[in-house]
mmCIF file with all atom_site columns, C-alpha atoms in Angstrom:
data_model
loop_
_atom_site.group_PDB
_atom_site.id
_atom_site.type_symbol
_atom_site.label_atom_id
_atom_site.label_alt_id
_atom_site.label_comp_id
_atom_site.label_asym_id
_atom_site.label_entity_id
_atom_site.label_seq_id
_atom_site.pdbx_PDB_ins_code
_atom_site.Cartn_x
_atom_site.Cartn_y
_atom_site.Cartn_z
_atom_site.occupancy
_atom_site.B_iso_or_equiv
_atom_site.pdbx_formal_charge
_atom_site.auth_seq_id
_atom_site.auth_comp_id
_atom_site.auth_asym_id
_atom_site.auth_atom_id
_atom_site.pdbx_PDB_model_num
ATOM 1   C CA . UNK A 1 1   ? 103.701 183.019 90.162  1.00 0.00 ? 601 UNK A CA 1
ATOM 2   C CA . UNK A 1 2   ? 103.067 181.326 86.833  1.00 0.00 ? 602 UNK A CA 1
ATOM 3   C CA . UNK A 1 3   ? 101.681 178.252 88.614  1.00 0.00 ? 603 UNK A CA 1
ATOM 4   C CA . UNK A 1 4   ? 99.268  180.451 90.596  1.00 0.00 ? 604 UNK A CA 1
ATOM 5   C CA . UNK A 1 5   ? 98.206  182.219 87.403  1.00 0.00 ? 605 UNK A CA 1
ATOM 6   C CA . UNK A 1 6   ? 97.555  178.902 85.637  1.00 0.00 ? 606 UNK A CA 1
ATOM 7   C CA . UNK A 1 7   ? 95.581  177.615 88.638  1.00 0.00 ? 607 UNK A CA 1
ATOM 8   C CA . UNK A 1 8   ? 93.435  180.767 88.669  1.00 0.00 ? 608 UNK A CA 1
ATOM 9   C CA . UNK A 1 9   ? 92.769  180.399 84.955  1.00 0.00 ? 609 UNK A CA 1
ATOM 10  C CA . UNK A 1 10  ? 91.699  176.774 85.411  1.00 0.00 ? 610 UNK A CA 1
ATOM 11  C CA . UNK A 1 11  ? 89.354  177.733 88.252  1.00 0.00 ? 611 UNK A CA 1
ATOM 12  C CA . UNK A 1 12  ? 87.717  180.353 86.064  1.00 0.00 ? 612 UNK A CA 1
ATOM 13  C CA . UNK A 1 13  ? 87.267  177.813 83.289  1.00 0.00 ? 613 UNK A CA 1
ATOM 14  C CA . UNK A 1 14  ? 85.686  175.390 85.728  1.00 0.00 ? 614 UNK A CA 1
ATOM 15  C CA . UNK A 1 15  ? 83.312  178.152 86.840  1.00 0.00 ? 615 UNK A CA 1
ATOM 16  C CA . UNK A 1 16  ? 82.183  178.539 83.242  1.00 0.00 ? 616 UNK A CA 1
ATOM 17  C CA . UNK A 1 17  ? 84.129  181.699 82.384  1.00 0.00 ? 617 UNK A CA 1
ATOM 18  C CA . UNK A 1 18  ? 84.685  182.157 78.663  1.00 0.00 ? 618 UNK A CA 1
ATOM 19  C CA . UNK A 1 19  ? 88.084  182.648 77.039  1.00 0.00 ? 619 UNK A CA 1
ATOM 20  C CA . UNK A 1 20  ? 87.030  186.206 76.201  1.00 0.00 ? 620 UNK A CA 1
ATOM 21  C CA . UNK A 1 21  ? 86.333  187.011 79.860  1.00 0.00 ? 621 UNK A CA 1
ATOM 22  C CA . UNK A 1 22  ? 89.649  185.518 80.962  1.00 0.00 ? 622 UNK A CA 1
ATOM 23  C CA . UNK A 1 23  ? 91.538  187.620 78.404  1.00 0.00 ? 623 UNK A CA 1
ATOM 24  C CA . UNK A 1 24  ? 89.741  190.733 79.681  1.00 0.00 ? 624 UNK A CA 1
ATOM 25  C CA . UNK A 1 25  ? 90.841  189.941 83.227  1.00 0.00 ? 625 UNK A CA 1
ATOM 26  C CA . UNK A 1 26  ? 94.438  189.374 82.085  1.00 0.00 ? 626 UNK A CA 1
ATOM 27  C CA . UNK A 1 27  ? 94.544  192.801 80.408  1.00 0.00 ? 627 UNK A CA 1
ATOM 28  C CA . UNK A 1 28  ? 92.866  194.722 83.242  1.00 0.00 ? 628 UNK A CA 1
ATOM 29  C CA . UNK A 1 29  ? 96.194  196.039 84.666  1.00 0.00 ? 629 UNK A CA 1
ATOM 30  C CA . UNK A 1 30  ? 95.799  193.865 87.740  1.00 0.00 ? 630 UNK A CA 1
ATOM 31  C CA . UNK A 1 31  ? 92.625  195.565 88.921  1.00 0.00 ? 631 UNK A CA 1
ATOM 32  C CA . UNK A 1 32  ? 90.134  193.043 90.399  1.00 0.00 ? 632 UNK A CA 1
ATOM 33  C CA . UNK A 1 33  ? 86.640  192.892 88.930  1.00 0.00 ? 633 UNK A CA 1
ATOM 34  C CA . UNK A 1 34  ? 83.758  193.019 91.434  1.00 0.00 ? 634 UNK A CA 1
ATOM 35  C CA . UNK A 1 35  ? 81.477  191.033 89.120  1.00 0.00 ? 635 UNK A CA 1
ATOM 36  C CA . UNK A 1 36  ? 81.924  187.702 87.426  1.00 0.00 ? 636 UNK A CA 1
ATOM 37  C CA . UNK A 1 37  ? 79.334  186.427 84.999  1.00 0.00 ? 637 UNK A CA 1
ATOM 38  C CA . UNK A 1 38  ? 78.558  182.724 85.491  1.00 0.00 ? 638 UNK A CA 1
ATOM 39  C CA . UNK A 1 39  ? 77.268  181.149 82.295  1.00 0.00 ? 639 UNK A CA 1
ATOM 40  C CA . UNK A 1 40  ? 74.669  178.402 82.540  1.00 0.00 ? 640 UNK A CA 1
ATOM 41  C CA . UNK A 1 41  ? 75.679  175.112 80.889  1.00 0.00 ? 641 UNK A CA 1
ATOM 42  C CA . UNK A 1 42  ? 72.430  175.059 78.876  1.00 0.00 ? 642 UNK A CA 1
ATOM 43  C CA . UNK A 1 43  ? 69.415  177.235 78.152  1.00 0.00 ? 643 UNK A CA 1
ATOM 44  C CA . UNK A 1 44  ? 66.538  176.721 80.555  1.00 0.00 ? 644 UNK A CA 1
ATOM 45  C CA . UNK A 1 45  ? 64.438  178.092 83.387  1.00 0.00 ? 645 UNK A CA 1
ATOM 46  C CA . UNK A 1 46  ? 65.523  178.784 86.965  1.00 0.00 ? 646 UNK A CA 1
ATOM 47  C CA . UNK A 1 47  ? 63.247  176.622 89.120  1.00 0.00 ? 647 UNK A CA 1
ATOM 48  C CA . UNK A 1 48  ? 65.085  177.027 92.438  1.00 0.00 ? 648 UNK A CA 1
ATOM 49  C CA . UNK A 1 49  ? 67.106  179.939 93.878  1.00 0.00 ? 649 UNK A CA 1
ATOM 50  C CA . UNK A 1 50  ? 69.511  179.234 96.730  1.00 0.00 ? 650 UNK A CA 1
ATOM 51  C CA . UNK A 1 51  ? 71.684  182.379 96.790  1.00 0.00 ? 651 UNK A CA 1
ATOM 52  C CA . UNK A 1 52  ? 70.901  186.012 97.547  1.00 0.00 ? 652 UNK A CA 1
ATOM 53  C CA . UNK A 1 53  ? 72.777  189.161 96.408  1.00 0.00 ? 653 UNK A CA 1
ATOM 54  C CA . UNK A 1 54  ? 75.775  189.796 98.673  1.00 0.00 ? 654 UNK A CA 1
ATOM 55  C CA . UNK A 1 55  ? 75.688  186.336 100.209 1.00 0.00 ? 655 UNK A CA 1
ATOM 56  C CA . UNK A 1 56  ? 79.060  184.659 100.819 1.00 0.00 ? 656 UNK A CA 1
ATOM 57  C CA . UNK A 1 57  ? 79.244  181.185 99.310  1.00 0.00 ? 657 UNK A CA 1
ATOM 58  C CA . UNK A 1 58  ? 81.859  178.472 99.367  1.00 0.00 ? 658 UNK A CA 1
ATOM 59  C CA . UNK A 1 59  ? 83.134  176.387 96.505  1.00 0.00 ? 659 UNK A CA 1
ATOM 60  C CA . UNK A 1 60  ? 80.600  173.759 95.536  1.00 0.00 ? 660 UNK A CA 1
ATOM 61  C CA . UNK A 1 61  ? 77.601  175.699 96.869  1.00 0.00 ? 661 UNK A CA 1
ATOM 62  C CA . UNK A 1 62  ? 74.531  175.373 94.640  1.00 0.00 ? 662 UNK A CA 1
ATOM 63  C CA . UNK A 1 63  ? 73.365  178.829 93.551  1.00 0.00 ? 663 UNK A CA 1
ATOM 64  C CA . UNK A 1 64  ? 70.505  177.942 91.235  1.00 0.00 ? 664 UNK A CA 1
ATOM 65  C CA . UNK A 1 65  ? 68.682  174.901 89.953  1.00 0.00 ? 665 UNK A CA 1
ATOM 66  C CA . UNK A 1 66  ? 68.218  175.083 86.205  1.00 0.00 ? 666 UNK A CA 1
ATOM 67  C CA . UNK A 1 67  ? 65.848  172.936 84.143  1.00 0.00 ? 667 UNK A CA 1
ATOM 68  C CA . UNK A 1 68  ? 65.160  172.614 80.437  1.00 0.00 ? 668 UNK A CA 1
ATOM 69  C CA . UNK A 1 69  ? 61.342  172.531 80.385  1.00 0.00 ? 669 UNK A CA 1
ATOM 70  C CA . UNK A 1 70  ? 60.981  172.322 76.612  1.00 0.00 ? 670 UNK A CA 1
ATOM 71  C CA . UNK A 1 71  ? 60.477  168.593 77.199  1.00 0.00 ? 671 UNK A CA 1
ATOM 72  C CA . UNK A 1 72  ? 59.007  167.209 80.416  1.00 0.00 ? 672 UNK A CA 1
ATOM 73  C CA . UNK A 1 73  ? 58.442  163.770 81.889  1.00 0.00 ? 673 UNK A CA 1
ATOM 74  C CA . UNK A 1 74  ? 55.015  162.873 83.220  1.00 0.00 ? 674 UNK A CA 1
ATOM 75  C CA . UNK A 1 75  ? 54.933  160.096 85.851  1.00 0.00 ? 675 UNK A CA 1
ATOM 76  C CA . UNK A 1 76  ? 51.722  158.078 85.440  1.00 0.00 ? 676 UNK A CA 1
ATOM 77  C CA . UNK A 1 77  ? 50.578  155.674 88.151  1.00 0.00 ? 677 UNK A CA 1
ATOM 78  C CA . UNK A 1 78  ? 49.306  152.625 86.261  1.00 0.00 ? 678 UNK A CA 1
ATOM 79  C CA . UNK A 1 79  ? 47.055  150.154 88.156  1.00 0.00 ? 679 UNK A CA 1
ATOM 80  C CA . UNK A 1 80  ? 48.624  146.740 88.643  1.00 0.00 ? 680 UNK A CA 1
ATOM 81  C CA . UNK A 1 81  ? 45.879  144.939 86.717  1.00 0.00 ? 681 UNK A CA 1
ATOM 82  C CA . UNK A 1 82  ? 46.638  146.903 83.523  1.00 0.00 ? 682 UNK A CA 1
ATOM 83  C CA . UNK A 1 83  ? 50.441  147.181 83.698  1.00 0.00 ? 683 UNK A CA 1
ATOM 84  C CA . UNK A 1 84  ? 50.786  144.400 81.114  1.00 0.00 ? 684 UNK A CA 1
ATOM 85  C CA . UNK A 1 85  ? 49.024  146.644 78.570  1.00 0.00 ? 685 UNK A CA 1
ATOM 86  C CA . UNK A 1 86  ? 51.688  149.381 78.836  1.00 0.00 ? 686 UNK A CA 1
ATOM 87  C CA . UNK A 1 87  ? 54.701  149.261 76.531  1.00 0.00 ? 687 UNK A CA 1
ATOM 88  C CA . UNK A 1 88  ? 57.598  151.482 75.469  1.00 0.00 ? 688 UNK A CA 1
ATOM 89  C CA . UNK A 1 89  ? 56.643  153.806 72.608  1.00 0.00 ? 689 UNK A CA 1
ATOM 90  C CA . UNK A 1 90  ? 52.929  153.726 73.401  1.00 0.00 ? 690 UNK A CA 1
ATOM 91  C CA . UNK A 1 91  ? 50.998  156.913 72.619  1.00 0.00 ? 691 UNK A CA 1
ATOM 92  C CA . UNK A 1 92  ? 49.602  158.880 75.546  1.00 0.00 ? 692 UNK A CA 1
ATOM 93  C CA . UNK A 1 93  ? 47.195  161.777 76.047  1.00 0.00 ? 693 UNK A CA 1
ATOM 94  C CA . UNK A 1 94  ? 47.796  164.124 78.976  1.00 0.00 ? 694 UNK A CA 1
ATOM 95  C CA . UNK A 1 95  ? 45.061  166.356 80.384  1.00 0.00 ? 695 UNK A CA 1
ATOM 96  C CA . UNK A 1 96  ? 45.625  168.925 83.130  1.00 0.00 ? 696 UNK A CA 1
ATOM 97  C CA . UNK A 1 97  ? 42.815  170.678 84.994  1.00 0.00 ? 697 UNK A CA 1
ATOM 98  C CA . UNK A 1 98  ? 42.734  174.412 84.309  1.00 0.00 ? 698 UNK A CA 1
ATOM 99  C CA . UNK A 1 99  ? 44.579  174.210 81.006  1.00 0.00 ? 699 UNK A CA 1
ATOM 100 C CA . UNK A 1 100 ? 43.210  174.031 77.477  1.00 0.00 ? 700 UNK A CA 1
ATOM 101 C CA . UNK A 1 101 ? 40.679  171.205 76.952  1.00 0.00 ? 701 UNK A CA 1
ATOM 102 C CA . UNK A 1 102 ? 42.876  169.831 74.201  1.00 0.00 ? 702 UNK A CA 1
ATOM 103 C CA . UNK A 1 103 ? 45.247  167.168 75.507  1.00 0.00 ? 703 UNK A CA 1
ATOM 104 C CA . UNK A 1 104 ? 49.014  167.103 75.237  1.00 0.00 ? 704 UNK A CA 1
ATOM 105 C CA . UNK A 1 105 ? 50.500  164.113 73.466  1.00 0.00 ? 705 UNK A CA 1
ATOM 106 C CA . UNK A 1 106 ? 53.519  162.057 74.370  1.00 0.00 ? 706 UNK A CA 1
ATOM 107 C CA . UNK A 1 107 ? 55.051  158.591 74.322  1.00 0.00 ? 707 UNK A CA 1
ATOM 108 C CA . UNK A 1 108 ? 55.944  156.112 77.041  1.00 0.00 ? 708 UNK A CA 1
ATOM 109 C CA . UNK A 1 109 ? 59.721  156.049 77.455  1.00 0.00 ? 709 UNK A CA 1
ATOM 110 C CA . UNK A 1 110 ? 60.101  153.976 80.640  1.00 0.00 ? 710 UNK A CA 1
ATOM 111 C CA . UNK A 1 111 ? 57.998  151.560 82.682  1.00 0.00 ? 711 UNK A CA 1
ATOM 112 C CA . UNK A 1 112 ? 58.974  150.640 86.235  1.00 0.00 ? 712 UNK A CA 1
ATOM 113 C CA . UNK A 1 113 ? 59.876  147.015 86.885  1.00 0.00 ? 713 UNK A CA 1
ATOM 114 C CA . UNK A 1 114 ? 58.435  147.097 90.412  1.00 0.00 ? 714 UNK A CA 1
ATOM 115 C CA . UNK A 1 115 ? 54.939  147.591 91.840  1.00 0.00 ? 715 UNK A CA 1
ATOM 116 C CA . UNK A 1 116 ? 54.285  150.027 94.667  1.00 0.00 ? 716 UNK A CA 1
ATOM 117 C CA . UNK A 1 117 ? 53.367  147.812 97.618  1.00 0.00 ? 717 UNK A CA 1
ATOM 118 C CA . UNK A 1 118 ? 50.817  150.263 99.052  1.00 0.00 ? 718 UNK A CA 1
ATOM 119 C CA . UNK A 1 119 ? 49.205  151.800 95.971  1.00 0.00 ? 719 UNK A CA 1
ATOM 120 C CA . UNK A 1 120 ? 49.468  148.643 93.817  1.00 0.00 ? 720 UNK A CA 1
ATOM 121 C CA . UNK A 1 121 ? 50.597  150.721 90.845  1.00 0.00 ? 721 UNK A CA 1
ATOM 122 C CA . UNK A 1 122 ? 53.623  150.900 88.568  1.00 0.00 ? 722 UNK A CA 1
ATOM 123 C CA . UNK A 1 123 ? 55.100  154.160 87.320  1.00 0.00 ? 723 UNK A CA 1
ATOM 124 C CA . UNK A 1 124 ? 55.202  154.781 83.571  1.00 0.00 ? 724 UNK A CA 1
ATOM 125 C CA . UNK A 1 125 ? 57.227  157.765 82.364  1.00 0.00 ? 725 UNK A CA 1
ATOM 126 C CA . UNK A 1 126 ? 55.668  159.655 79.455  1.00 0.00 ? 726 UNK A CA 1
ATOM 127 C CA . UNK A 1 127 ? 57.878  162.164 77.627  1.00 0.00 ? 727 UNK A CA 1
ATOM 128 C CA . UNK A 1 128 ? 55.951  165.194 76.379  1.00 0.00 ? 728 UNK A CA 1
ATOM 129 C CA . UNK A 1 129 ? 56.979  168.157 74.214  1.00 0.00 ? 729 UNK A CA 1
ATOM 130 C CA . UNK A 1 130 ? 56.337  171.339 76.219  1.00 0.00 ? 730 UNK A CA 1
ATOM 131 C CA . UNK A 1 131 ? 57.172  174.017 73.682  1.00 0.00 ? 731 UNK A CA 1
ATOM 132 C CA . UNK A 1 132 ? 54.748  176.595 75.106  1.00 0.00 ? 732 UNK A CA 1
ATOM 133 C CA . UNK A 1 133 ? 55.822  175.863 78.716  1.00 0.00 ? 733 UNK A CA 1
ATOM 134 C CA . UNK A 1 134 ? 52.204  175.183 79.733  1.00 0.00 ? 734 UNK A CA 1
ATOM 135 C CA . UNK A 1 135 ? 53.157  172.093 81.755  1.00 0.00 ? 735 UNK A CA 1
ATOM 136 C CA . UNK A 1 136 ? 54.780  172.973 85.077  1.00 0.00 ? 736 UNK A CA 1
ATOM 137 C CA . UNK A 1 137 ? 56.703  170.681 87.444  1.00 0.00 ? 737 UNK A CA 1
ATOM 138 C CA . UNK A 1 138 ? 54.466  169.461 90.250  1.00 0.00 ? 738 UNK A CA 1
ATOM 139 C CA . UNK A 1 139 ? 51.178  169.585 88.313  1.00 0.00 ? 739 UNK A CA 1
ATOM 140 C CA . UNK A 1 140 ? 48.626  166.777 88.598  1.00 0.00 ? 740 UNK A CA 1
ATOM 141 C CA . UNK A 1 141 ? 47.466  165.239 85.324  1.00 0.00 ? 741 UNK A CA 1
ATOM 142 C CA . UNK A 1 142 ? 45.275  162.504 83.896  1.00 0.00 ? 742 UNK A CA 1
ATOM 143 C CA . UNK A 1 143 ? 47.214  160.278 81.495  1.00 0.00 ? 743 UNK A CA 1
ATOM 144 C CA . UNK A 1 144 ? 45.415  158.024 79.024  1.00 0.00 ? 744 UNK A CA 1
ATOM 145 C CA . UNK A 1 145 ? 47.490  155.266 77.441  1.00 0.00 ? 745 UNK A CA 1
ATOM 146 C CA . UNK A 1 146 ? 46.025  153.530 74.436  1.00 0.00 ? 746 UNK A CA 1
ATOM 147 C CA . UNK A 1 147 ? 46.948  151.005 71.778  1.00 0.00 ? 747 UNK A CA 1
ATOM 148 C CA . UNK A 1 148 ? 44.280  151.952 69.239  1.00 0.00 ? 748 UNK A CA 1
ATOM 149 C CA . UNK A 1 149 ? 42.543  155.338 69.191  1.00 0.00 ? 749 UNK A CA 1
ATOM 150 C CA . UNK A 1 150 ? 39.382  154.070 67.471  1.00 0.00 ? 750 UNK A CA 1
ATOM 151 C CA . UNK A 1 151 ? 39.081  151.041 69.711  1.00 0.00 ? 751 UNK A CA 1
ATOM 152 C CA . UNK A 1 152 ? 39.478  153.154 72.845  1.00 0.00 ? 752 UNK A CA 1
ATOM 153 C CA . UNK A 1 153 ? 37.055  155.891 71.810  1.00 0.00 ? 753 UNK A CA 1
ATOM 154 C CA . UNK A 1 154 ? 34.279  153.301 71.283  1.00 0.00 ? 754 UNK A CA 1
ATOM 155 C CA . UNK A 1 155 ? 35.020  151.230 74.379  1.00 0.00 ? 755 UNK A CA 1
ATOM 156 C CA . UNK A 1 156 ? 32.678  150.693 77.311  1.00 0.00 ? 756 UNK A CA 1
ATOM 157 C CA . UNK A 1 157 ? 34.228  151.977 80.547  1.00 0.00 ? 757 UNK A CA 1
ATOM 158 C CA . UNK A 1 158 ? 33.303  151.153 84.124  1.00 0.00 ? 758 UNK A CA 1
ATOM 159 C CA . UNK A 1 159 ? 34.700  152.289 87.506  1.00 0.00 ? 759 UNK A CA 1
ATOM 160 C CA . UNK A 1 160 ? 37.925  150.471 88.288  1.00 0.00 ? 760 UNK A CA 1
ATOM 161 C CA . UNK A 1 161 ? 36.583  149.612 91.765  1.00 0.00 ? 761 UNK A CA 1
ATOM 162 C CA . UNK A 1 162 ? 34.069  147.287 90.069  1.00 0.00 ? 762 UNK A CA 1
ATOM 163 C CA . UNK A 1 163 ? 36.872  145.011 88.832  1.00 0.00 ? 763 UNK A CA 1
ATOM 164 C CA . UNK A 1 164 ? 37.787  142.147 91.160  1.00 0.00 ? 764 UNK A CA 1
ATOM 165 C CA . UNK A 1 165 ? 41.097  140.343 90.618  1.00 0.00 ? 765 UNK A CA 1
ATOM 166 C CA . UNK A 1 166 ? 41.547  136.657 91.352  1.00 0.00 ? 766 UNK A CA 1
ATOM 167 C CA . UNK A 1 167 ? 44.852  135.328 90.029  1.00 0.00 ? 767 UNK A CA 1
ATOM 168 C CA . UNK A 1 168 ? 44.818  135.911 86.273  1.00 0.00 ? 768 UNK A CA 1
ATOM 169 C CA . UNK A 1 169 ? 41.045  136.335 86.220  1.00 0.00 ? 769 UNK A CA 1
ATOM 170 C CA . UNK A 1 170 ? 39.251  139.680 86.112  1.00 0.00 ? 770 UNK A CA 1
ATOM 171 C CA . UNK A 1 171 ? 35.549  139.774 86.873  1.00 0.00 ? 771 UNK A CA 1
ATOM 172 C CA . UNK A 1 172 ? 32.708  142.035 88.021  1.00 0.00 ? 772 UNK A CA 1
ATOM 173 C CA . UNK A 1 173 ? 29.460  141.465 89.890  1.00 0.00 ? 773 UNK A CA 1
ATOM 174 C CA . UNK A 1 174 ? 26.346  142.330 87.859  1.00 0.00 ? 774 UNK A CA 1
ATOM 175 C CA . UNK A 1 175 ? 22.912  142.906 89.397  1.00 0.00 ? 775 UNK A CA 1
ATOM 176 C CA . UNK A 1 176 ? 20.421  140.386 87.965  1.00 0.00 ? 776 UNK A CA 1
ATOM 177 C CA . UNK A 1 177 ? 17.600  140.949 90.469  1.00 0.00 ? 777 UNK A CA 1
ATOM 178 C CA . UNK A 1 178 ? 16.793  142.540 93.840  1.00 0.00 ? 778 UNK A CA 1
ATOM 179 C CA . UNK A 1 179 ? 19.803  141.863 96.068  1.00 0.00 ? 779 UNK A CA 1
ATOM 180 C CA . UNK A 1 180 ? 20.895  139.218 93.580  1.00 0.00 ? 780 UNK A CA 1
ATOM 181 C CA . UNK A 1 181 ? 24.228  139.412 91.779  1.00 0.00 ? 781 UNK A CA 1
ATOM 182 C CA . UNK A 1 182 ? 26.053  137.337 89.202  1.00 0.00 ? 782 UNK A CA 1
ATOM 183 C CA . UNK A 1 183 ? 29.822  137.064 88.836  1.00 0.00 ? 783 UNK A CA 1
ATOM 184 C CA . UNK A 1 184 ? 30.969  137.629 85.247  1.00 0.00 ? 784 UNK A CA 1
ATOM 185 C CA . UNK A 1 185 ? 34.451  137.366 83.801  1.00 0.00 ? 785 UNK A CA 1
ATOM 186 C CA . UNK A 1 186 ? 35.407  140.535 81.914  1.00 0.00 ? 786 UNK A CA 1
ATOM 187 C CA . UNK A 1 187 ? 38.064  141.333 79.361  1.00 0.00 ? 787 UNK A CA 1
ATOM 188 C CA . UNK A 1 188 ? 40.030  144.575 79.577  1.00 0.00 ? 788 UNK A CA 1
ATOM 189 C CA . UNK A 1 189 ? 41.225  146.476 76.540  1.00 0.00 ? 789 UNK A CA 1
ATOM 190 C CA . UNK A 1 190 ? 44.911  147.203 76.046  1.00 0.00 ? 790 UNK A CA 1
ATOM 191 C CA . UNK A 1 191 ? 44.384  150.681 77.407  1.00 0.00 ? 791 UNK A CA 1
ATOM 192 C CA . UNK A 1 192 ? 44.421  152.302 80.789  1.00 0.00 ? 792 UNK A CA 1
ATOM 193 C CA . UNK A 1 193 ? 43.889  155.710 82.333  1.00 0.00 ? 793 UNK A CA 1
ATOM 194 C CA . UNK A 1 194 ? 46.294  156.764 85.050  1.00 0.00 ? 794 UNK A CA 1
ATOM 195 C CA . UNK A 1 195 ? 46.739  159.867 87.130  1.00 0.00 ? 795 UNK A CA 1
ATOM 196 C CA . UNK A 1 196 ? 44.475  161.849 89.449  1.00 0.00 ? 796 UNK A CA 1
ATOM 197 C CA . UNK A 1 197 ? 40.845  162.744 88.795  1.00 0.00 ? 797 UNK A CA 1
ATOM 198 C CA . UNK A 1 198 ? 37.525  161.109 87.859  1.00 0.00 ? 798 UNK A CA 1
ATOM 199 C CA . UNK A 1 199 ? 38.808  159.620 84.602  1.00 0.00 ? 799 UNK A CA 1
ATOM 200 C CA . UNK A 1 200 ? 41.657  157.924 86.430  1.00 0.00 ? 800 UNK A CA 1
ATOM 201 C CA . UNK A 1 201 ? 39.139  155.629 88.192  1.00 0.00 ? 801 UNK A CA 1
ATOM 202 C CA . UNK A 1 202 ? 37.699  153.986 85.059  1.00 0.00 ? 802 UNK A CA 1
ATOM 203 C CA . UNK A 1 203 ? 38.832  151.076 82.895  1.00 0.00 ? 803 UNK A CA 1
ATOM 204 C CA . UNK A 1 204 ? 37.809  150.022 79.379  1.00 0.00 ? 804 UNK A CA 1
ATOM 205 C CA . UNK A 1 205 ? 36.028  146.663 79.057  1.00 0.00 ? 805 UNK A CA 1
ATOM 206 C CA . UNK A 1 206 ? 35.971  144.568 75.872  1.00 0.00 ? 806 UNK A CA 1
ATOM 207 C CA . UNK A 1 207 ? 33.703  141.687 76.946  1.00 0.00 ? 807 UNK A CA 1
ATOM 208 C CA . UNK A 1 208 ? 31.591  140.254 79.746  1.00 0.00 ? 808 UNK A CA 1
ATOM 209 C CA . UNK A 1 209 ? 29.174  143.129 80.347  1.00 0.00 ? 809 UNK A CA 1
ATOM 210 C CA . UNK A 1 210 ? 27.076  145.559 78.332  1.00 0.00 ? 810 UNK A CA 1
ATOM 211 C CA . UNK A 1 211 ? 26.145  149.202 78.707  1.00 0.00 ? 811 UNK A CA 1
ATOM 212 C CA . UNK A 1 212 ? 22.741  148.164 80.164  1.00 0.00 ? 812 UNK A CA 1
ATOM 213 C CA . UNK A 1 213 ? 24.231  146.103 83.006  1.00 0.00 ? 813 UNK A CA 1
ATOM 214 C CA . UNK A 1 214 ? 24.375  147.446 86.543  1.00 0.00 ? 814 UNK A CA 1
ATOM 215 C CA . UNK A 1 215 ? 27.707  146.567 88.135  1.00 0.00 ? 815 UNK A CA 1
ATOM 216 C CA . UNK A 1 216 ? 28.636  146.603 91.800  1.00 0.00 ? 816 UNK A CA 1
ATOM 217 C CA . UNK A 1 217 ? 31.173  149.324 92.563  1.00 0.00 ? 817 UNK A CA 1
ATOM 218 C CA . UNK A 1 218 ? 31.061  149.575 96.335  1.00 0.00 ? 818 UNK A CA 1
ATOM 219 C CA . UNK A 1 219 ? 31.098  146.235 98.096  1.00 0.00 ? 819 UNK A CA 1
ATOM 220 C CA . UNK A 1 220 ? 32.516  144.138 95.262  1.00 0.00 ? 820 UNK A CA 1
ATOM 221 C CA . UNK A 1 221 ? 35.172  142.672 97.542  1.00 0.00 ? 821 UNK A CA 1
ATOM 222 C CA . UNK A 1 222 ? 32.520  141.925 100.166 1.00 0.00 ? 822 UNK A CA 1
ATOM 223 C CA . UNK A 1 223 ? 30.621  139.892 97.581  1.00 0.00 ? 823 UNK A CA 1
ATOM 224 C CA . UNK A 1 224 ? 33.862  138.129 96.673  1.00 0.00 ? 824 UNK A CA 1
ATOM 225 C CA . UNK A 1 225 ? 34.372  137.180 100.329 1.00 0.00 ? 825 UNK A CA 1
ATOM 226 C CA . UNK A 1 226 ? 30.787  135.935 100.679 1.00 0.00 ? 826 UNK A CA 1
ATOM 227 C CA . UNK A 1 227 ? 31.197  133.873 97.519  1.00 0.00 ? 827 UNK A CA 1
ATOM 228 C CA . UNK A 1 228 ? 34.378  132.323 98.908  1.00 0.00 ? 828 UNK A CA 1
ATOM 229 C CA . UNK A 1 229 ? 32.576  131.454 102.168 1.00 0.00 ? 829 UNK A CA 1
ATOM 230 C CA . UNK A 1 230 ? 29.748  129.805 100.234 1.00 0.00 ? 830 UNK A CA 1
ATOM 231 C CA . UNK A 1 231 ? 32.264  127.744 98.256  1.00 0.00 ? 831 UNK A CA 1
ATOM 232 C CA . UNK A 1 232 ? 33.864  126.507 101.480 1.00 0.00 ? 832 UNK A CA 1
ATOM 233 C CA . UNK A 1 233 ? 30.470  125.479 102.850 1.00 0.00 ? 833 UNK A CA 1
ATOM 234 C CA . UNK A 1 234 ? 29.724  123.507 99.692  1.00 0.00 ? 834 UNK A CA 1
ATOM 235 C CA . UNK A 1 235 ? 32.992  121.606 100.127 1.00 0.00 ? 835 UNK A CA 1
ATOM 236 C CA . UNK A 1 236 ? 32.122  120.710 103.687 1.00 0.00 ? 836 UNK A CA 1
#
């Protein structure tokens, strides 16, 4: 009998029952209690409910999924060509459509060591304080990673589709006349915008083009292919 009593006490402790509740049960003259309060291991929000009132459950069945949303992680998809500019501890601005225009701030805490084979992006995890619970799991956001706020705010940006990658070289095609284009090497700032939305399709340029230049956005890879064909003809 004592062994059964000790086993029951251990099971209650494993279920999260407090010492006070166990003492109440021990002094209840053997009368069973229809209700047992299950204490959460930490304060948070219930984000998933798996049990209903009156439902029979077995040991090990998940009843709720609890999350502490005071701090959240934002997964930013960083284009392959700018992954080298991302580092641990880097400041980040997070903007979410429908929320306040002011951006949330956070820091990069992890950067994936692999590139997604289809999207050609790497995932950077940005940890953000969410004290007012405005950020919700599953939201889409635009994440701007920057090394220098002043440098980034004054930078010239162009659509990311205008950048053509060839080995370690980054270049863009600039219109210099009717149906005439010139290939120019460009330098990218140590900053990138990742996420979903119009801003996520632009990159900051430090050299190679000016604000007055017209760059090719659609068809840049076609021009690259035509240039490669012309080079092969010259060799022949």
